[in-house]
Tab-separated table of C-alpha atoms in Angstrom:
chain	number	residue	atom	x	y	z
U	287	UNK	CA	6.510	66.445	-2.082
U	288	UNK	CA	6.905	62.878	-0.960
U	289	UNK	CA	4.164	60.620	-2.668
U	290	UNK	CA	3.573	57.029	-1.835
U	291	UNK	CA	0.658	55.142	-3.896
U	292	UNK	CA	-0.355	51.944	-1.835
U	293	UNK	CA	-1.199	49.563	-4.443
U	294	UNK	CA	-3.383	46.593	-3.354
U	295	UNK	CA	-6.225	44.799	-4.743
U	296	UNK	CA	-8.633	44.109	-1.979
U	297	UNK	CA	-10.500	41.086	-1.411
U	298	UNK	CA	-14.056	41.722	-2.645
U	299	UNK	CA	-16.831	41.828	0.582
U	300	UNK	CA	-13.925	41.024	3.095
U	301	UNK	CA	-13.814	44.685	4.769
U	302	UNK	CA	-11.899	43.580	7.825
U	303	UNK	CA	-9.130	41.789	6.133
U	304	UNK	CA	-9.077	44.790	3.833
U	305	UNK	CA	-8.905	47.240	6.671
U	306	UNK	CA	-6.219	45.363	7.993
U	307	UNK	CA	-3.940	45.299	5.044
U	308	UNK	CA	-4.800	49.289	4.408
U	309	UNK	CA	-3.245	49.228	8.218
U	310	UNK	CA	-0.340	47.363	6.907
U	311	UNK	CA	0.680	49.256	4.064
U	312	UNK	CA	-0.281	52.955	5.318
U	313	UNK	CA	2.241	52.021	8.517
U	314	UNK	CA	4.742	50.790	5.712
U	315	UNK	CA	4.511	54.081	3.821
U	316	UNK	CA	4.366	56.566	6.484
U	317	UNK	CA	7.451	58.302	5.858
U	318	UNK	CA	5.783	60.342	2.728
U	319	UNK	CA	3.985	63.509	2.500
U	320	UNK	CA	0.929	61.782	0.921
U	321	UNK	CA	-0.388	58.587	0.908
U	322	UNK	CA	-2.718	57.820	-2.029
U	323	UNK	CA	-4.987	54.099	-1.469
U	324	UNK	CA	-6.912	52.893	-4.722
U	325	UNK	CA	-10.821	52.962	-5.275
U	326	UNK	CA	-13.162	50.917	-3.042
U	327	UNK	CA	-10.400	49.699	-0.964
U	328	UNK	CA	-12.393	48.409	1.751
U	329	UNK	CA	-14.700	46.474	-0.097
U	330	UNK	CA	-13.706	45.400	-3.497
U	331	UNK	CA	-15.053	46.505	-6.459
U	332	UNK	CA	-17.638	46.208	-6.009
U	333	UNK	CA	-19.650	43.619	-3.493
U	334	UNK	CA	-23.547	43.415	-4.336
U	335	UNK	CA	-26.088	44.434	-3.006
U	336	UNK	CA	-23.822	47.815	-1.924
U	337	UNK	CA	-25.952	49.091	1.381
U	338	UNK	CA	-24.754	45.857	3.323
U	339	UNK	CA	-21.162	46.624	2.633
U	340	UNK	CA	-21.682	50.727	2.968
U	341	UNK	CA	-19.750	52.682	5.322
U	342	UNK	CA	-23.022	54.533	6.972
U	343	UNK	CA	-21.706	58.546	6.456
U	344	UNK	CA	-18.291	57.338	5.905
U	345	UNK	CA	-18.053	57.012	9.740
U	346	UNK	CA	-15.737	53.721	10.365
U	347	UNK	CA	-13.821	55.282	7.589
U	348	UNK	CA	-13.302	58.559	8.369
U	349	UNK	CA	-11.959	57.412	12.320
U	350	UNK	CA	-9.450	55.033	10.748
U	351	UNK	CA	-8.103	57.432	8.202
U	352	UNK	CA	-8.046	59.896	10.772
U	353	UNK	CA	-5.790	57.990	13.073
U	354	UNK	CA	-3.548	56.730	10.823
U	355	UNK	CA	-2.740	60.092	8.881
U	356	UNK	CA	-2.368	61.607	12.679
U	357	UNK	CA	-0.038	59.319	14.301
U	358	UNK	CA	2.264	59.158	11.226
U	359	UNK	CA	2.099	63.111	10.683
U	360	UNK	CA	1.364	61.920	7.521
U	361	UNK	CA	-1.887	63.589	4.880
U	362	UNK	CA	-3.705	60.583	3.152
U	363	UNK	CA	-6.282	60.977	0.442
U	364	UNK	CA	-8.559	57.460	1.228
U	365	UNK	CA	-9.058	56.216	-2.426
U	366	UNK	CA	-12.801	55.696	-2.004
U	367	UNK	CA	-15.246	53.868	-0.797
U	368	UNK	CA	-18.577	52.979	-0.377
U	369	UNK	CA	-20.639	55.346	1.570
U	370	UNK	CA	-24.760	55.653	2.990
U	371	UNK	CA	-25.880	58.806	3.768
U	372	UNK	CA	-29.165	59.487	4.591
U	373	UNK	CA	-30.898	56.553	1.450
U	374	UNK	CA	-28.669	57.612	-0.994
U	375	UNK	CA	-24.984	55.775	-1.611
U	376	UNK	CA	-21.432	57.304	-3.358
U	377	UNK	CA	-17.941	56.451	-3.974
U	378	UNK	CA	-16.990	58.735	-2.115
U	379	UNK	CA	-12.748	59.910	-1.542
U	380	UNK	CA	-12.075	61.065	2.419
U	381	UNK	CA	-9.012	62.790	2.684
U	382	UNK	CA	-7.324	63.288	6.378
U	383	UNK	CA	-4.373	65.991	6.907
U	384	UNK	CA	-1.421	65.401	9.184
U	385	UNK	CA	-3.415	66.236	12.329
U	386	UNK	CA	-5.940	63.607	11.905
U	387	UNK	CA	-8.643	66.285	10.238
U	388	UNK	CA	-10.741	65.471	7.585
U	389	UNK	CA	-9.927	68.372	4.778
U	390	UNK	CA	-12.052	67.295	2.307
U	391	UNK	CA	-14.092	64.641	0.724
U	392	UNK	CA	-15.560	64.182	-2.972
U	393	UNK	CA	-18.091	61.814	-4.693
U	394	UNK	CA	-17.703	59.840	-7.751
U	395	UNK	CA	-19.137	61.995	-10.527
U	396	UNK	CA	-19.210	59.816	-13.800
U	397	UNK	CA	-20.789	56.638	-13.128
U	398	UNK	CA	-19.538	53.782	-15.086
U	399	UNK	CA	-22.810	52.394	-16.663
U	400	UNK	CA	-20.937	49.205	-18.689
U	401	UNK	CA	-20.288	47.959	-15.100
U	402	UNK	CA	-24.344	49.437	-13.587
U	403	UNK	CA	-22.711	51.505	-11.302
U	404	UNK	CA	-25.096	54.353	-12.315
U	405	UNK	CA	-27.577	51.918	-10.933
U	406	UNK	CA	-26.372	51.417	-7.452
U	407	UNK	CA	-24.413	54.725	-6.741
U	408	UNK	CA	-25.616	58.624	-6.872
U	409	UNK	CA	-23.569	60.697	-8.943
U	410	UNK	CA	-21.322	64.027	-7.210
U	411	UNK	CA	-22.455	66.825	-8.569
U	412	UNK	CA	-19.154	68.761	-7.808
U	413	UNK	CA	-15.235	69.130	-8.107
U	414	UNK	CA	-13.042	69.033	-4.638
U	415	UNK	CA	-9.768	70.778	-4.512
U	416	UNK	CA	-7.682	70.743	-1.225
U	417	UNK	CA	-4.305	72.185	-0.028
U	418	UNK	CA	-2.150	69.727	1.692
U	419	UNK	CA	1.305	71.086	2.630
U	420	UNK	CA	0.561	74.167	0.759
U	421	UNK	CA	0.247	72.468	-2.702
U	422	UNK	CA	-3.205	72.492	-4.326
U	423	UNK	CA	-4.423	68.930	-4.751
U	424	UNK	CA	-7.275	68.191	-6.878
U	425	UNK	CA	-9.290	64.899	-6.707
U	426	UNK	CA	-10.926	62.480	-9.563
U	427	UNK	CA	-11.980	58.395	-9.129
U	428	UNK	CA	-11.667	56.096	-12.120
U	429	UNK	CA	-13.791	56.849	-14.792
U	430	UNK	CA	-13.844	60.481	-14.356
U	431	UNK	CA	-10.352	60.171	-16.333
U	432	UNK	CA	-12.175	59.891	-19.741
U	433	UNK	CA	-14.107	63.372	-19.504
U	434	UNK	CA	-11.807	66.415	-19.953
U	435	UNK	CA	-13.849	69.306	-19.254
U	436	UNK	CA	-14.589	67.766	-15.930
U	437	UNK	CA	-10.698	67.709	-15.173
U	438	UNK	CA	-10.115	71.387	-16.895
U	439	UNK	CA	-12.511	72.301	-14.117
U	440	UNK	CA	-9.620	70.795	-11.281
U	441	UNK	CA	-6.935	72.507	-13.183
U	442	UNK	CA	-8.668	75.901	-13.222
U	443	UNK	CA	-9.853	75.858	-9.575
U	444	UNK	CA	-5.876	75.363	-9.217
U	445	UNK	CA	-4.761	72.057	-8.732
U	446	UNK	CA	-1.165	71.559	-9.011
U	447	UNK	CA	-1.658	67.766	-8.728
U	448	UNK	CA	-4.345	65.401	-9.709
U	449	UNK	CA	-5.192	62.191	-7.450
U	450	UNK	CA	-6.893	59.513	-9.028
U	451	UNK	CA	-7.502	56.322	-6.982
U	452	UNK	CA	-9.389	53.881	-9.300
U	453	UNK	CA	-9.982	50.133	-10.078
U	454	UNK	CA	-9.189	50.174	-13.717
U	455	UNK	CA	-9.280	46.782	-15.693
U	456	UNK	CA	-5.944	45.793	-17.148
U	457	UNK	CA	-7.822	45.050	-20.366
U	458	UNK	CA	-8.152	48.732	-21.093
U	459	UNK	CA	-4.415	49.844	-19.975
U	460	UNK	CA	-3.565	51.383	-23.645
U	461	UNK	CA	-6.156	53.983	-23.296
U	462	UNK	CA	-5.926	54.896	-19.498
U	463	UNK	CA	-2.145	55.028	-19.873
U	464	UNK	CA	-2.908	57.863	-23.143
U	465	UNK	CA	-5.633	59.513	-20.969
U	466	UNK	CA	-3.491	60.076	-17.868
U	467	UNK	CA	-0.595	61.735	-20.199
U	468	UNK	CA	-3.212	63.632	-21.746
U	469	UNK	CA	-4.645	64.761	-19.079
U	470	UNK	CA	-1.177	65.847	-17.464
U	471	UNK	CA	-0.140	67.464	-20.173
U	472	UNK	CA	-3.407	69.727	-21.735
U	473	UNK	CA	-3.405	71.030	-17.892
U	474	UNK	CA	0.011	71.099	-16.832
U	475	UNK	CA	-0.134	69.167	-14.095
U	476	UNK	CA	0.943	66.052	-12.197
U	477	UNK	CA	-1.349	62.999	-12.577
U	478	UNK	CA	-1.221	60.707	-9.737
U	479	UNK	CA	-2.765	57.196	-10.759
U	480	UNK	CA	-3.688	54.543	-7.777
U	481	UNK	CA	-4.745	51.598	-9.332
U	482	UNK	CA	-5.862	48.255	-7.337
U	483	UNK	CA	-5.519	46.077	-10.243
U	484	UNK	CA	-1.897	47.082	-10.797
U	485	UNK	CA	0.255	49.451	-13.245
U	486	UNK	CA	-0.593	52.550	-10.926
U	487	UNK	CA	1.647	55.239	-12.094
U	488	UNK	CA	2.753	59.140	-11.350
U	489	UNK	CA	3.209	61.662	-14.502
U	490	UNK	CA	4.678	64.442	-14.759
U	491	UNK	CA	3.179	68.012	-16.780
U	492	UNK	CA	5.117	66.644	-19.722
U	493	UNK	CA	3.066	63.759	-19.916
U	494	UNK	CA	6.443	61.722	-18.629
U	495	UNK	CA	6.055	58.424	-16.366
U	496	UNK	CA	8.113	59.753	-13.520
U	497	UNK	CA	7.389	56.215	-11.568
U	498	UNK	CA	5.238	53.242	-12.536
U	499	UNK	CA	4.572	49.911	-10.657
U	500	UNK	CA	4.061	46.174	-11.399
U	501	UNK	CA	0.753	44.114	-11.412
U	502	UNK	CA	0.801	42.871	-7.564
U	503	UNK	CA	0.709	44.719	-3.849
U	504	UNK	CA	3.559	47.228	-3.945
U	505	UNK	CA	4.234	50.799	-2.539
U	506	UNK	CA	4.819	53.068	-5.035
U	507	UNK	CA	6.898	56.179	-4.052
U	508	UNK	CA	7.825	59.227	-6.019
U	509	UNK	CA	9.017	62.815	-5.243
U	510	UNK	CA	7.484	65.510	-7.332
U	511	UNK	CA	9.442	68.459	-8.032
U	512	UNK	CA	6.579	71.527	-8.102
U	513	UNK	CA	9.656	74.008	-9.396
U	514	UNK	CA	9.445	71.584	-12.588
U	515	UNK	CA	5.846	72.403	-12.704
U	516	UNK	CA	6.701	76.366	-12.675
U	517	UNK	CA	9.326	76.074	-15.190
U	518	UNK	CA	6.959	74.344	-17.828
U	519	UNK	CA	4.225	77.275	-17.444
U	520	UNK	CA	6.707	79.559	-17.807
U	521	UNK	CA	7.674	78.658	-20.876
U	522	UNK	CA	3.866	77.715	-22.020
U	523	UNK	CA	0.807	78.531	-20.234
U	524	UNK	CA	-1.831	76.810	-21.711
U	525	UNK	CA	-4.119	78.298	-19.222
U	526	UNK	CA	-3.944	81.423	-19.658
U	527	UNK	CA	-3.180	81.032	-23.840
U	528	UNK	CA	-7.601	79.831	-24.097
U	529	UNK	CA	-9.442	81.678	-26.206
U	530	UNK	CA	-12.633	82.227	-23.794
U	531	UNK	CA	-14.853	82.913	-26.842
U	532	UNK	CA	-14.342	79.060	-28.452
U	533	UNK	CA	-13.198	77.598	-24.950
């Protein structure tokens, strides 16, 4: 599987411009299998107050990613962004299959409270797994990186990969660049890191950085190798190795 992360930090309360480099950049990648674009991509993160810059039901949002992923034959998961529905508001991931169908979408569930998002957002109150291209793709924003029961969950609903589009500070790279290894390797799977502020990266169930990117706007593109997957939980299935009366 083909994997393209389109790394750009977007200018914060300029949604057209935005849009328009998302255009850019998605038409650039379009020869992958999945396009990943990083956390609140069409806003910054994050304008205040949120409900003037909020995509009412994810509507403008959903039609563009829908095009796009349709006329490139192409599956993109829509790194987030901000979303109304009904008087509530998420960061909420939209995620459009090669025929221009939404396949599944998935709300921010840890709310980072140092930065008062748990002031301005509603939490998502459950995990979102999809199959693109027959590979089980599990999604996470951001924060959710730090909590590991919440990305067992992903792993043992199936996942083979994990997306994670986020807008992680550069100041805390040390720890997000252990936590994504971790991560990868206590579930055996691949980690898939979009990042707006830069250093997005892909790992591999080893814990291995199988591609990595620099600080500015870039496309970063990676083939994963699911076999390699296989071969590791052949040899070690951590899975299936829990005790259920501790775990």
């Amino acid at each position: 599987m083909k994997i393209s992360i389109v790394q750009f930090k977007s200018e914060l309360g300029e949604v057209e411009k935005n849009f328009s480099t998302a255009t850019r950049l998605i038409e650039t990648a379009k020869n992958s299998d999945v396009i990943l674009l990083p956390e609140l991509w069409s806003t910054g993160y994050y304008p205040t107050p949120v409900e003037d810059f909020a995509d009412v039901d994810g509507e403008r949002t959903t039609k563009f990613l829908c095009a796009a992923a349709e006329k490139f034959s192409v599956n993109i998961i829509g790194g987030s962004v901000i979303v109304k529905s009904g008087d509530k508001i998420f960061n909420r991931c939209i995620v459009a299959n090669r025929r221009g169908k939404i396949a599944a979408t998935y709300d921010k569930t840890h709310l980072f409270s140092f930065a008062k998002e748990d002031e301005v957002f509603c939490a998502g109150d459950k995990i979102s797994v999809v199959e693109l291209d027959g590979v089980r793709c599990g999604l996470a924003i951001c924060y959710d990186l730090r909590f590991p029961k919440f990305f067992r969950k992903i792993a043992l609903a199936g996942a083979e990969i994990i997306f994670i589009p986020a807008a992680w500070s550069l100041k805390r790279l040390t720890p997000r660049q252990i936590l994504t290894k971790a991560r990868a390797i206590e579930n055996q799977v691949f980690v898939v890191f979009a990042n707006s502020s830069g250093i997005s990266e892909i790992v591999n169930p080893r814990g291995e950085i199988i591609a990595e990117s620099g600080r500015d706007e870039e496309i970063l593109t990676a083939e994963i190798n699911l076999s390699e997957r296989a071969e590791i939980i052949a040899t070690m299935n951590l899975l299936a190795d829990r005790n259920l009366n501790v775990d």
